[in-house]
Amino acid sequence: MDERIINALRAATRVVVFTGAGVSAESGIPTFRDKQTGLWEQFDASELATPDAFERDPPLVWGWYEWRRGLVLGAQPNAGHRAIAAMADHVPYFTLITQNVDDLHERAGSSDVLHLHGELSRPYCEACRRHYVYPEGIPDVLPGGTRLQPPRCTACGARIRPGVVWFGERVPELPWVAAREAAKHCEVFLCCGTSALVQPAASLADIAIAAGATTVQVNPNPTDLDTSVTVAIRGPSGIVLPQLVSEAWGYP
Ligand code: APR
């Protein structure tokens, strides 16, 4: 592994890891811009992840998120999630920021995760915003896609909506401000498994670069960040991150 990264990690007191759907790919969760599977092939994720799509066809959108929730419930964190969780034990000020709506970082042992795009596990009422508690068990949604009526709020009767941030909606203020401050003050910024296309999340890497951090991208494919990060590592996070943590701190 590039010695600049290993030395920077060992010396750092402030490290930020910023993740996208790619870090959950090795857990079997499709990324956003990979081809959709089953019925979902006919849809582009960005056509389903919008307030208009939910208004137009609530059962289709709720069914899609239930299908994804079922995938996540049936999945396990991978070695990349676990390496990120282990990294936090070696860094005085460690911040994990994710665009992912699954809970695989938490299930791998990470805490205080900054979810910029919401969480599948936290749907809420469109009207009174009360959180909705899912019934036990994995939703019975076929991989080919099933329309499911969204549940109703037990308090006010309005529709429950997925707990994610849709295209056109603002990212939640508190996680965003915390993420931006962490990117501004870190010494090492690791950008893992994201196409770095969606704003404002993608601007975090630019903030870290402008602040002079050692910036690293982990992705098997090229992205626009390749030419601006300190080091672009071509590879899957489930392989690269454990290797990074092992070389820096002798993990596990
Ligand atoms: N390890 C690391 N990266 C991987 C792996 C892997 N095993 N497999 C795929 N990738 C990379 C792909 O090369 C791609 O660059 O993960 C990236 C996934 O990109 P997207 O599907 O665009 O996902 P993401 O960057 O998280 O999307 C950002 O867009 O659709 C919205 O809100 C949604 O949070 C999402 C946001």
mmCIF file of N, CA, C and O in Angstrom, residues 72-166:
data_model
loop_
_atom_site.group_PDB
_atom_site.id
_atom_site.type_symbol
_atom_site.label_atom_id
_atom_site.label_comp_id
_atom_site.label_asym_id
_atom_site.label_seq_id
_atom_site.Cartn_x
_atom_site.Cartn_y
_atom_site.Cartn_z
ATOM 1 N N VAL A 72 -31.361 -5.737 2.828
ATOM 2 C CA VAL A 72 -30.447 -5.309 3.907
ATOM 3 C C VAL A 72 -30.617 -6.209 5.130
ATOM 4 O O VAL A 72 -29.644 -6.663 5.727
ATOM 5 N N LEU A 73 -31.886 -6.531 5.453
ATOM 6 C CA LEU A 73 -32.128 -7.397 6.621
ATOM 7 C C LEU A 73 -31.495 -8.771 6.416
ATOM 8 O O LEU A 73 -31.038 -9.420 7.348
ATOM 9 N N GLY A 74 -31.452 -9.219 5.157
ATOM 10 C CA GLY A 74 -30.887 -10.541 4.871
ATOM 11 C C GLY A 74 -29.386 -10.500 4.630
ATOM 12 O O GLY A 74 -28.751 -11.542 4.425
ATOM 13 N N ALA A 75 -28.802 -9.300 4.668
ATOM 14 C CA ALA A 75 -27.364 -9.161 4.356
ATOM 15 C C ALA A 75 -26.542 -9.076 5.641
ATOM 16 O O ALA A 75 -27.077 -8.895 6.732
ATOM 17 N N GLN A 76 -25.242 -9.256 5.463
ATOM 18 C CA GLN A 76 -24.304 -9.106 6.599
ATOM 19 C C GLN A 76 -23.278 -8.026 6.250
ATOM 20 O O GLN A 76 -22.891 -7.892 5.082
ATOM 21 N N PRO A 77 -22.793 -7.296 7.259
ATOM 22 C CA PRO A 77 -21.691 -6.368 6.981
ATOM 23 C C PRO A 77 -20.512 -7.139 6.386
ATOM 24 O O PRO A 77 -20.320 -8.325 6.677
ATOM 25 N N ASN A 78 -19.735 -6.452 5.507
ATOM 26 C CA ASN A 78 -18.592 -7.152 4.914
ATOM 27 C C ASN A 78 -17.290 -6.670 5.548
ATOM 28 O O ASN A 78 -17.305 -5.801 6.441
ATOM 29 N N ALA A 79 -16.186 -7.188 5.057
ATOM 30 C CA ALA A 79 -14.874 -6.875 5.675
ATOM 31 C C ALA A 79 -14.546 -5.389 5.591
ATOM 32 O O ALA A 79 -13.834 -4.846 6.449
ATOM 33 N N GLY A 80 -15.107 -4.728 4.588
ATOM 34 C CA GLY A 80 -14.867 -3.281 4.480
ATOM 35 C C GLY A 80 -15.557 -2.521 5.602
ATOM 36 O O GLY A 80 -14.966 -1.654 6.259
ATOM 37 N N HIS A 81 -16.807 -2.886 5.883
ATOM 38 C CA HIS A 81 -17.524 -2.268 7.016
ATOM 39 C C HIS A 81 -16.754 -2.518 8.322
ATOM 40 O O HIS A 81 -16.603 -1.618 9.152
ATOM 41 N N ARG A 82 -16.278 -3.740 8.467
ATOM 42 C CA ARG A 82 -15.596 -4.091 9.735
ATOM 43 C C ARG A 82 -14.265 -3.361 9.872
ATOM 44 O O ARG A 82 -13.889 -2.920 10.963
ATOM 45 N N ALA A 83 -13.574 -3.177 8.754
ATOM 46 C CA ALA A 83 -12.281 -2.457 8.819
ATOM 47 C C ALA A 83 -12.509 -0.997 9.202
ATOM 48 O O ALA A 83 -11.748 -0.418 9.992
ATOM 49 N N ILE A 84 -13.585 -0.408 8.679
ATOM 50 C CA ILE A 84 -13.911 0.984 9.029
ATOM 51 C C ILE A 84 -14.225 1.084 10.527
ATOM 52 O O ILE A 84 -13.757 1.993 11.220
ATOM 53 N N ALA A 85 -14.973 0.119 11.021
ATOM 54 C CA ALA A 85 -15.297 0.127 12.468
ATOM 55 C C ALA A 85 -14.009 -0.004 13.296
ATOM 56 O O ALA A 85 -13.828 0.688 14.303
ATOM 57 N N ALA A 86 -13.092 -0.841 12.831
ATOM 58 C CA ALA A 86 -11.832 -1.051 13.573
ATOM 59 C C ALA A 86 -10.947 0.203 13.534
ATOM 60 O O ALA A 86 -10.266 0.527 14.519
ATOM 61 N N MET A 87 -11.021 0.922 12.419
ATOM 62 C CA MET A 87 -10.180 2.131 12.263
ATOM 63 C C MET A 87 -10.470 3.120 13.400
ATOM 64 O O MET A 87 -9.566 3.759 13.923
ATOM 65 N N ALA A 88 -11.734 3.201 13.768
ATOM 66 C CA ALA A 88 -12.138 4.191 14.783
ATOM 67 C C ALA A 88 -11.410 3.953 16.102
ATOM 68 O O ALA A 88 -11.190 4.867 16.892
ATOM 69 N N ASP A 89 -10.993 2.697 16.348
ATOM 70 C CA ASP A 89 -10.303 2.387 17.612
ATOM 71 C C ASP A 89 -8.877 2.926 17.628
ATOM 72 O O ASP A 89 -8.235 2.977 18.674
ATOM 73 N N HIS A 90 -8.362 3.304 16.458
ATOM 74 C CA HIS A 90 -6.955 3.726 16.372
ATOM 75 C C HIS A 90 -6.816 5.230 16.153
ATOM 76 O O HIS A 90 -5.709 5.746 16.041
ATOM 77 N N VAL A 91 -7.937 5.935 16.055
ATOM 78 C CA VAL A 91 -7.883 7.358 15.693
ATOM 79 C C VAL A 91 -8.604 8.180 16.766
ATOM 80 O O VAL A 91 -9.767 7.893 17.077
ATOM 81 N N PRO A 92 -7.920 9.149 17.338
ATOM 82 C CA PRO A 92 -8.561 9.949 18.409
ATOM 83 C C PRO A 92 -9.877 10.593 17.990
ATOM 84 O O PRO A 92 -10.869 10.515 18.702
ATOM 85 N N TYR A 93 -9.898 11.196 16.827
ATOM 86 C CA TYR A 93 -11.145 11.841 16.358
ATOM 87 C C TYR A 93 -11.503 11.243 15.000
ATOM 88 O O TYR A 93 -10.933 11.611 13.979
ATOM 89 N N PHE A 94 -12.416 10.265 15.031
ATOM 90 C CA PHE A 94 -12.797 9.533 13.809
ATOM 91 C C PHE A 94 -14.239 9.871 13.464
ATOM 92 O O PHE A 94 -15.113 9.843 14.337
ATOM 93 N N THR A 95 -14.472 10.226 12.195
ATOM 94 C CA THR A 95 -15.848 10.534 11.752
ATOM 95 C C THR A 95 -16.196 9.663 10.546
ATOM 96 O O THR A 95 -15.434 9.609 9.584
ATOM 97 N N LEU A 96 -17.337 8.963 10.662
ATOM 98 C CA LEU A 96 -17.836 8.161 9.535
ATOM 99 C C LEU A 96 -19.084 8.845 8.963
ATOM 100 O O LEU A 96 -20.069 9.070 9.668
ATOM 101 N N ILE A 97 -18.979 9.203 7.705
ATOM 102 C CA ILE A 97 -20.097 9.857 6.991
ATOM 103 C C ILE A 97 -20.541 8.912 5.890
ATOM 104 O O ILE A 97 -19.692 8.377 5.168
ATOM 105 N N THR A 98 -21.854 8.668 5.784
ATOM 106 C CA THR A 98 -22.296 7.770 4.718
ATOM 107 C C THR A 98 -23.476 8.335 3.943
ATOM 108 O O THR A 98 -24.272 9.100 4.499
ATOM 109 N N GLN A 99 -23.522 7.969 2.677
ATOM 110 C CA GLN A 99 -24.680 8.262 1.826
ATOM 111 C C GLN A 99 -25.648 7.085 1.873
ATOM 112 O O GLN A 99 -26.727 7.133 1.315
ATOM 113 N N ASN A 100 -25.216 5.995 2.489
ATOM 114 C CA ASN A 100 -26.004 4.765 2.470
ATOM 115 C C ASN A 100 -27.136 4.817 3.481
ATOM 116 O O ASN A 100 -27.013 5.418 4.547
ATOM 117 N N VAL A 101 -28.230 4.185 3.103
ATOM 118 C CA VAL A 101 -29.419 4.207 3.967
ATOM 119 C C VAL A 101 -29.558 2.873 4.713
ATOM 120 O O VAL A 101 -30.487 2.683 5.488
ATOM 121 N N ASP A 102 -28.590 1.972 4.460
ATOM 122 C CA ASP A 102 -28.646 0.696 5.212
ATOM 123 C C ASP A 102 -27.969 0.887 6.576
ATOM 124 O O ASP A 102 -27.361 1.924 6.836
ATOM 125 N N ASP A 103 -28.045 -0.154 7.416
ATOM 126 C CA ASP A 103 -27.449 -0.042 8.768
ATOM 127 C C ASP A 103 -26.250 -0.972 8.901
ATOM 128 O O ASP A 103 -25.892 -1.408 10.006
ATOM 129 N N LEU A 104 -25.621 -1.291 7.774
ATOM 130 C CA LEU A 104 -24.492 -2.239 7.818
ATOM 131 C C LEU A 104 -23.276 -1.659 8.541
ATOM 132 O O LEU A 104 -22.529 -2.394 9.192
ATOM 133 N N HIS A 105 -23.071 -0.356 8.463
ATOM 134 C CA HIS A 105 -21.961 0.223 9.256
ATOM 135 C C HIS A 105 -22.231 -0.010 10.752
ATOM 136 O O HIS A 105 -21.334 -0.442 11.484
ATOM 137 N N GLU A 106 -23.441 0.275 11.174
ATOM 138 C CA GLU A 106 -23.762 0.095 12.602
ATOM 139 C C GLU A 106 -23.652 -1.371 13.001
ATOM 140 O O GLU A 106 -23.129 -1.710 14.052
ATOM 141 N N ARG A 107 -24.111 -2.251 12.113
ATOM 142 C CA ARG A 107 -24.069 -3.690 12.458
ATOM 143 C C ARG A 107 -22.635 -4.220 12.446
ATOM 144 O O ARG A 107 -22.332 -5.257 13.001
ATOM 145 N N ALA A 108 -21.717 -3.466 11.820
ATOM 146 C CA ALA A 108 -20.293 -3.875 11.839
ATOM 147 C C ALA A 108 -19.589 -3.305 13.069
ATOM 148 O O ALA A 108 -18.415 -3.601 13.312
ATOM 149 N N GLY A 109 -20.292 -2.451 13.826
ATOM 150 C CA GLY A 109 -19.708 -1.909 15.058
ATOM 151 C C GLY A 109 -19.431 -0.422 15.044
ATOM 152 O O GLY A 109 -18.965 0.138 16.031
ATOM 153 N N SER A 110 -19.706 0.242 13.919
ATOM 154 C CA SER A 110 -19.501 1.705 13.880
ATOM 155 C C SER A 110 -20.608 2.393 14.673
ATOM 156 O O SER A 110 -21.741 1.922 14.714
ATOM 157 N N SER A 111 -20.265 3.540 15.275
ATOM 158 C CA SER A 111 -21.298 4.312 16.004
ATOM 159 C C SER A 111 -21.230 5.768 15.556
ATOM 160 O O SER A 111 -20.281 6.174 14.888
ATOM 161 N N ASP A 112 -22.264 6.496 15.937
ATOM 162 C CA ASP A 112 -22.329 7.936 15.587
ATOM 163 C C ASP A 112 -22.166 8.152 14.073
ATOM 164 O O ASP A 112 -21.491 9.099 13.658
ATOM 165 N N VAL A 113 -22.745 7.271 13.284
ATOM 166 C CA VAL A 113 -22.619 7.378 11.822
ATOM 167 C C VAL A 113 -23.445 8.570 11.331
ATOM 168 O O VAL A 113 -24.607 8.727 11.725
ATOM 169 N N LEU A 114 -22.845 9.399 10.511
ATOM 170 C CA LEU A 114 -23.580 10.549 9.959
ATOM 171 C C LEU A 114 -24.241 10.115 8.647
ATOM 172 O O LEU A 114 -23.562 9.908 7.641
ATOM 173 N N HIS A 115 -25.581 9.931 8.699
ATOM 174 C CA HIS A 115 -26.318 9.489 7.512
ATOM 175 C C HIS A 115 -26.822 10.727 6.769
ATOM 176 O O HIS A 115 -27.769 11.388 7.200
ATOM 177 N N LEU A 116 -26.195 11.033 5.651
ATOM 178 C CA LEU A 116 -26.588 12.245 4.901
ATOM 179 C C LEU A 116 -27.863 12.027 4.087
ATOM 180 O O LEU A 116 -28.563 12.979 3.747
ATOM 181 N N HIS A 117 -28.168 10.758 3.763
ATOM 182 C CA HIS A 117 -29.339 10.498 2.907
ATOM 183 C C HIS A 117 -30.413 9.707 3.631
ATOM 184 O O HIS A 117 -31.224 9.032 3.003
ATOM 185 N N GLY A 118 -30.401 9.787 4.970
ATOM 186 C CA GLY A 118 -31.455 9.133 5.749
ATOM 187 C C GLY A 118 -31.175 7.661 5.985
ATOM 188 O O GLY A 118 -30.081 7.161 5.713
ATOM 189 N N GLU A 119 -32.191 6.983 6.529
ATOM 190 C CA GLU A 119 -32.034 5.579 6.913
ATOM 191 C C GLU A 119 -33.295 4.788 6.561
ATOM 192 O O GLU A 119 -34.412 5.200 6.902
ATOM 193 N N LEU A 120 -33.099 3.656 5.907
ATOM 194 C CA LEU A 120 -34.225 2.766 5.555
ATOM 195 C C LEU A 120 -35.020 2.384 6.799
ATOM 196 O O LEU A 120 -36.239 2.204 6.746
ATOM 197 N N SER A 121 -34.315 2.260 7.935
ATOM 198 C CA SER A 121 -34.967 1.722 9.143
ATOM 199 C C SER A 121 -35.779 2.787 9.887
ATOM 200 O O SER A 121 -36.337 2.503 10.942
ATOM 201 N N ARG A 122 -35.843 4.019 9.329
ATOM 202 C CA ARG A 122 -36.531 5.082 10.091
ATOM 203 C C ARG A 122 -37.593 5.800 9.250
ATOM 204 O O ARG A 122 -37.521 7.010 9.040
ATOM 205 N N PRO A 123 -38.595 5.056 8.744
ATOM 206 C CA PRO A 123 -39.669 5.723 8.018
ATOM 207 C C PRO A 123 -40.492 6.594 8.965
ATOM 208 O O PRO A 123 -40.432 6.413 10.185
ATOM 209 N N TYR A 124 -41.217 7.548 8.397
ATOM 210 C CA TYR A 124 -41.970 8.453 9.273
ATOM 211 C C TYR A 124 -43.234 8.943 8.573
ATOM 212 O O TYR A 124 -43.382 8.816 7.363
ATOM 213 N N CYS A 125 -44.103 9.528 9.378
ATOM 214 C CA CYS A 125 -45.405 9.999 8.870
ATOM 215 C C CYS A 125 -45.211 11.282 8.056
ATOM 216 O O CYS A 125 -44.515 12.209 8.483
ATOM 217 N N GLU A 126 -45.833 11.309 6.882
ATOM 218 C CA GLU A 126 -45.706 12.488 5.998
ATOM 219 C C GLU A 126 -46.257 13.751 6.666
ATOM 220 O O GLU A 126 -45.818 14.846 6.371
ATOM 221 N N ALA A 127 -47.265 13.562 7.545
ATOM 222 C CA ALA A 127 -47.939 14.736 8.124
ATOM 223 C C ALA A 127 -47.318 15.123 9.473
ATOM 224 O O ALA A 127 -46.721 16.173 9.613
ATOM 225 N N CYS A 128 -47.385 14.174 10.446
ATOM 226 C CA CYS A 128 -46.920 14.561 11.797
ATOM 227 C C CYS A 128 -45.480 14.148 12.050
ATOM 228 O O CYS A 128 -44.941 14.415 13.127
ATOM 229 N N ARG A 129 -44.871 13.459 11.103
ATOM 230 C CA ARG A 129 -43.448 13.066 11.129
ATOM 231 C C ARG A 129 -43.108 12.095 12.255
ATOM 232 O O ARG A 129 -41.937 11.876 12.552
ATOM 233 N N ARG A 130 -44.140 11.525 12.903
ATOM 234 C CA ARG A 130 -43.847 10.487 13.900
ATOM 235 C C ARG A 130 -43.138 9.310 13.230
ATOM 236 O O ARG A 130 -43.467 8.946 12.083
ATOM 237 N N HIS A 131 -42.168 8.716 13.937
ATOM 238 C CA HIS A 131 -41.486 7.554 13.356
ATOM 239 C C HIS A 131 -42.411 6.353 13.346
ATOM 240 O O HIS A 131 -43.234 6.186 14.256
ATOM 241 N N TYR A 132 -42.271 5.550 12.328
ATOM 242 C CA TYR A 132 -43.078 4.338 12.169
ATOM 243 C C TYR A 132 -42.208 3.137 12.551
ATOM 244 O O TYR A 132 -41.033 3.084 12.162
ATOM 245 N N VAL A 133 -42.771 2.227 13.337
ATOM 246 C CA VAL A 133 -42.015 1.025 13.714
ATOM 247 C C VAL A 133 -42.489 -0.135 12.834
ATOM 248 O O VAL A 133 -43.675 -0.467 12.806
ATOM 249 N N TYR A 134 -41.529 -0.694 12.081
ATOM 250 C CA TYR A 134 -41.888 -1.815 11.191
ATOM 251 C C TYR A 134 -42.321 -3.029 12.023
ATOM 252 O O TYR A 134 -41.773 -3.255 13.105
ATOM 253 N N PRO A 135 -43.217 -3.829 11.459
ATOM 254 C CA PRO A 135 -43.516 -5.122 12.115
ATOM 255 C C PRO A 135 -42.275 -6.022 12.035
ATOM 256 O O PRO A 135 -41.409 -5.815 11.176
ATOM 257 N N GLU A 136 -42.181 -6.973 12.918
ATOM 258 C CA GLU A 136 -41.037 -7.888 12.944
ATOM 259 C C GLU A 136 -40.883 -8.640 11.608
ATOM 260 O O GLU A 136 -41.853 -8.781 10.855
ATOM 261 N N GLY A 137 -39.652 -9.081 11.326
ATOM 262 C CA GLY A 137 -39.450 -9.991 10.191
ATOM 263 C C GLY A 137 -39.079 -9.275 8.906
ATOM 264 O O GLY A 137 -39.123 -8.040 8.809
ATOM 265 N N ILE A 138 -38.718 -10.094 7.920
ATOM 266 C CA ILE A 138 -38.275 -9.570 6.617
ATOM 267 C C ILE A 138 -39.491 -9.394 5.713
ATOM 268 O O ILE A 138 -40.328 -10.292 5.634
ATOM 269 N N PRO A 139 -39.628 -8.232 5.091
ATOM 270 C CA PRO A 139 -40.816 -8.005 4.249
ATOM 271 C C PRO A 139 -40.880 -9.032 3.122
ATOM 272 O O PRO A 139 -39.877 -9.396 2.532
ATOM 273 N N ASP A 140 -42.108 -9.461 2.845
ATOM 274 C CA ASP A 140 -42.291 -10.501 1.835
ATOM 275 C C ASP A 140 -42.409 -9.853 0.453
ATOM 276 O O ASP A 140 -43.497 -9.736 -0.103
ATOM 277 N N VAL A 141 -41.266 -9.360 -0.054
ATOM 278 C CA VAL A 141 -41.295 -8.660 -1.350
ATOM 279 C C VAL A 141 -40.457 -9.466 -2.334
ATOM 280 O O VAL A 141 -39.295 -9.738 -2.072
ATOM 281 N N LEU A 142 -41.044 -9.875 -3.434
ATOM 282 C CA LEU A 142 -40.319 -10.697 -4.400
ATOM 283 C C LEU A 142 -39.202 -9.871 -5.033
ATOM 284 O O LEU A 142 -39.364 -8.660 -5.224
ATOM 285 N N PRO A 143 -38.086 -10.525 -5.398
ATOM 286 C CA PRO A 143 -37.007 -9.744 -6.013
ATOM 287 C C PRO A 143 -37.494 -9.058 -7.295
ATOM 288 O O PRO A 143 -37.009 -8.040 -7.686
ATOM 289 N N GLY A 144 -38.562 -9.649 -7.897
ATOM 290 C CA GLY A 144 -39.042 -9.036 -9.137
ATOM 291 C C GLY A 144 -39.823 -7.766 -8.868
ATOM 292 O O GLY A 144 -40.223 -7.053 -9.767
ATOM 293 N N GLY A 145 -40.100 -7.484 -7.618
ATOM 294 C CA GLY A 145 -40.755 -6.209 -7.303
ATOM 295 C C GLY A 145 -42.228 -6.395 -7.066
ATOM 296 O O GLY A 145 -42.926 -7.025 -7.838
ATOM 297 N N THR A 146 -42.733 -5.880 -5.984
ATOM 298 C CA THR A 146 -44.161 -5.999 -5.627
ATOM 299 C C THR A 146 -44.657 -4.632 -5.180
ATOM 300 O O THR A 146 -43.958 -3.953 -4.429
ATOM 301 N N ARG A 147 -45.801 -4.228 -5.668
ATOM 302 C CA ARG A 147 -46.377 -2.982 -5.157
ATOM 303 C C ARG A 147 -46.948 -3.258 -3.769
ATOM 304 O O ARG A 147 -47.643 -4.265 -3.577
ATOM 305 N N LEU A 148 -46.601 -2.425 -2.818
ATOM 306 C CA LEU A 148 -47.118 -2.573 -1.452
ATOM 307 C C LEU A 148 -47.684 -1.238 -0.991
ATOM 308 O O LEU A 148 -47.007 -0.213 -1.093
ATOM 309 N N GLN A 149 -48.909 -1.273 -0.451
ATOM 310 C CA GLN A 149 -49.486 -0.039 0.080
ATOM 311 C C GLN A 149 -48.635 0.445 1.258
ATOM 312 O O GLN A 149 -48.374 -0.348 2.179
ATOM 313 N N PRO A 150 -48.204 1.710 1.281
ATOM 314 C CA PRO A 150 -47.506 2.187 2.479
ATOM 315 C C PRO A 150 -48.467 2.176 3.655
ATOM 316 O O PRO A 150 -49.662 2.429 3.474
ATOM 317 N N PRO A 151 -47.967 1.894 4.874
ATOM 318 C CA PRO A 151 -48.832 1.882 6.064
ATOM 319 C C PRO A 151 -49.309 3.296 6.406
ATOM 320 O O PRO A 151 -48.843 4.278 5.829
ATOM 321 N N ARG A 152 -50.271 3.344 7.341
ATOM 322 C CA ARG A 152 -50.812 4.632 7.793
ATOM 323 C C ARG A 152 -50.268 4.934 9.205
ATOM 324 O O ARG A 152 -50.021 4.022 9.995
ATOM 325 N N CYS A 153 -50.134 6.198 9.490
ATOM 326 C CA CYS A 153 -49.677 6.645 10.807
ATOM 327 C C CYS A 153 -50.740 6.295 11.851
ATOM 328 O O CYS A 153 -51.937 6.598 11.672
ATOM 329 N N THR A 154 -50.333 5.642 12.935
ATOM 330 C CA THR A 154 -51.310 5.250 13.971
ATOM 331 C C THR A 154 -51.777 6.481 14.759
ATOM 332 O O THR A 154 -52.810 6.444 15.405
ATOM 333 N N ALA A 155 -51.026 7.567 14.664
ATOM 334 C CA ALA A 155 -51.418 8.758 15.445
ATOM 335 C C ALA A 155 -52.376 9.641 14.652
ATOM 336 O O ALA A 155 -53.421 10.057 15.153
ATOM 337 N N CYS A 156 -52.039 9.882 13.364
ATOM 338 C CA CYS A 156 -52.890 10.854 12.638
ATOM 339 C C CYS A 156 -53.502 10.274 11.374
ATOM 340 O O CYS A 156 -54.280 10.947 10.682
ATOM 341 N N GLY A 157 -53.125 9.061 11.032
ATOM 342 C CA GLY A 157 -53.776 8.408 9.877
ATOM 343 C C GLY A 157 -53.177 8.755 8.526
ATOM 344 O O GLY A 157 -53.567 8.212 7.495
ATOM 345 N N ALA A 158 -52.203 9.687 8.513
ATOM 346 C CA ALA A 158 -51.597 10.045 7.214
ATOM 347 C C ALA A 158 -50.647 8.923 6.764
ATOM 348 O O ALA A 158 -50.381 7.983 7.514
ATOM 349 N N ARG A 159 -50.137 9.084 5.560
ATOM 350 C CA ARG A 159 -49.300 8.032 4.944
ATOM 351 C C ARG A 159 -47.903 8.022 5.557
ATOM 352 O O ARG A 159 -47.328 9.076 5.831
ATOM 353 N N ILE A 160 -47.357 6.834 5.726
ATOM 354 C CA ILE A 160 -45.953 6.687 6.145
ATOM 355 C C ILE A 160 -45.094 6.717 4.887
ATOM 356 O O ILE A 160 -45.457 6.122 3.861
ATOM 357 N N ARG A 161 -43.936 7.400 4.981
ATOM 358 C CA ARG A 161 -43.028 7.475 3.822
ATOM 359 C C ARG A 161 -41.672 6.897 4.218
ATOM 360 O O ARG A 161 -41.314 6.888 5.416
ATOM 361 N N PRO A 162 -40.865 6.452 3.225
ATOM 362 C CA PRO A 162 -39.536 5.918 3.548
ATOM 363 C C PRO A 162 -38.678 6.987 4.254
ATOM 364 O O PRO A 162 -38.813 8.183 3.977
ATOM 365 N N GLY A 163 -37.790 6.524 5.140
ATOM 366 C CA GLY A 163 -36.993 7.467 5.942
ATOM 367 C C GLY A 163 -35.735 7.928 5.219
ATOM 368 O O GLY A 163 -34.704 8.199 5.844
ATOM 369 N N VAL A 164 -35.796 8.007 3.906
ATOM 370 C CA VAL A 164 -34.601 8.386 3.126
ATOM 371 C C VAL A 164 -34.772 9.783 2.559
ATOM 372 O O VAL A 164 -35.881 10.307 2.489
ATOM 373 N N VAL A 165 -33.651 10.394 2.160
ATOM 374 C CA VAL A 165 -33.681 11.723 1.539
ATOM 375 C C VAL A 165 -33.804 11.521 0.034
ATOM 376 O O VAL A 165 -32.927 10.881 -0.567
ATOM 377 N N TRP A 166 -34.839 12.001 -0.572
ATOM 378 C CA TRP A 166 -35.063 11.818 -2.003
ATOM 379 C C TRP A 166 -34.384 12.915 -2.821
ATOM 380 O O TRP A 166 -34.044 13.976 -2.286
#
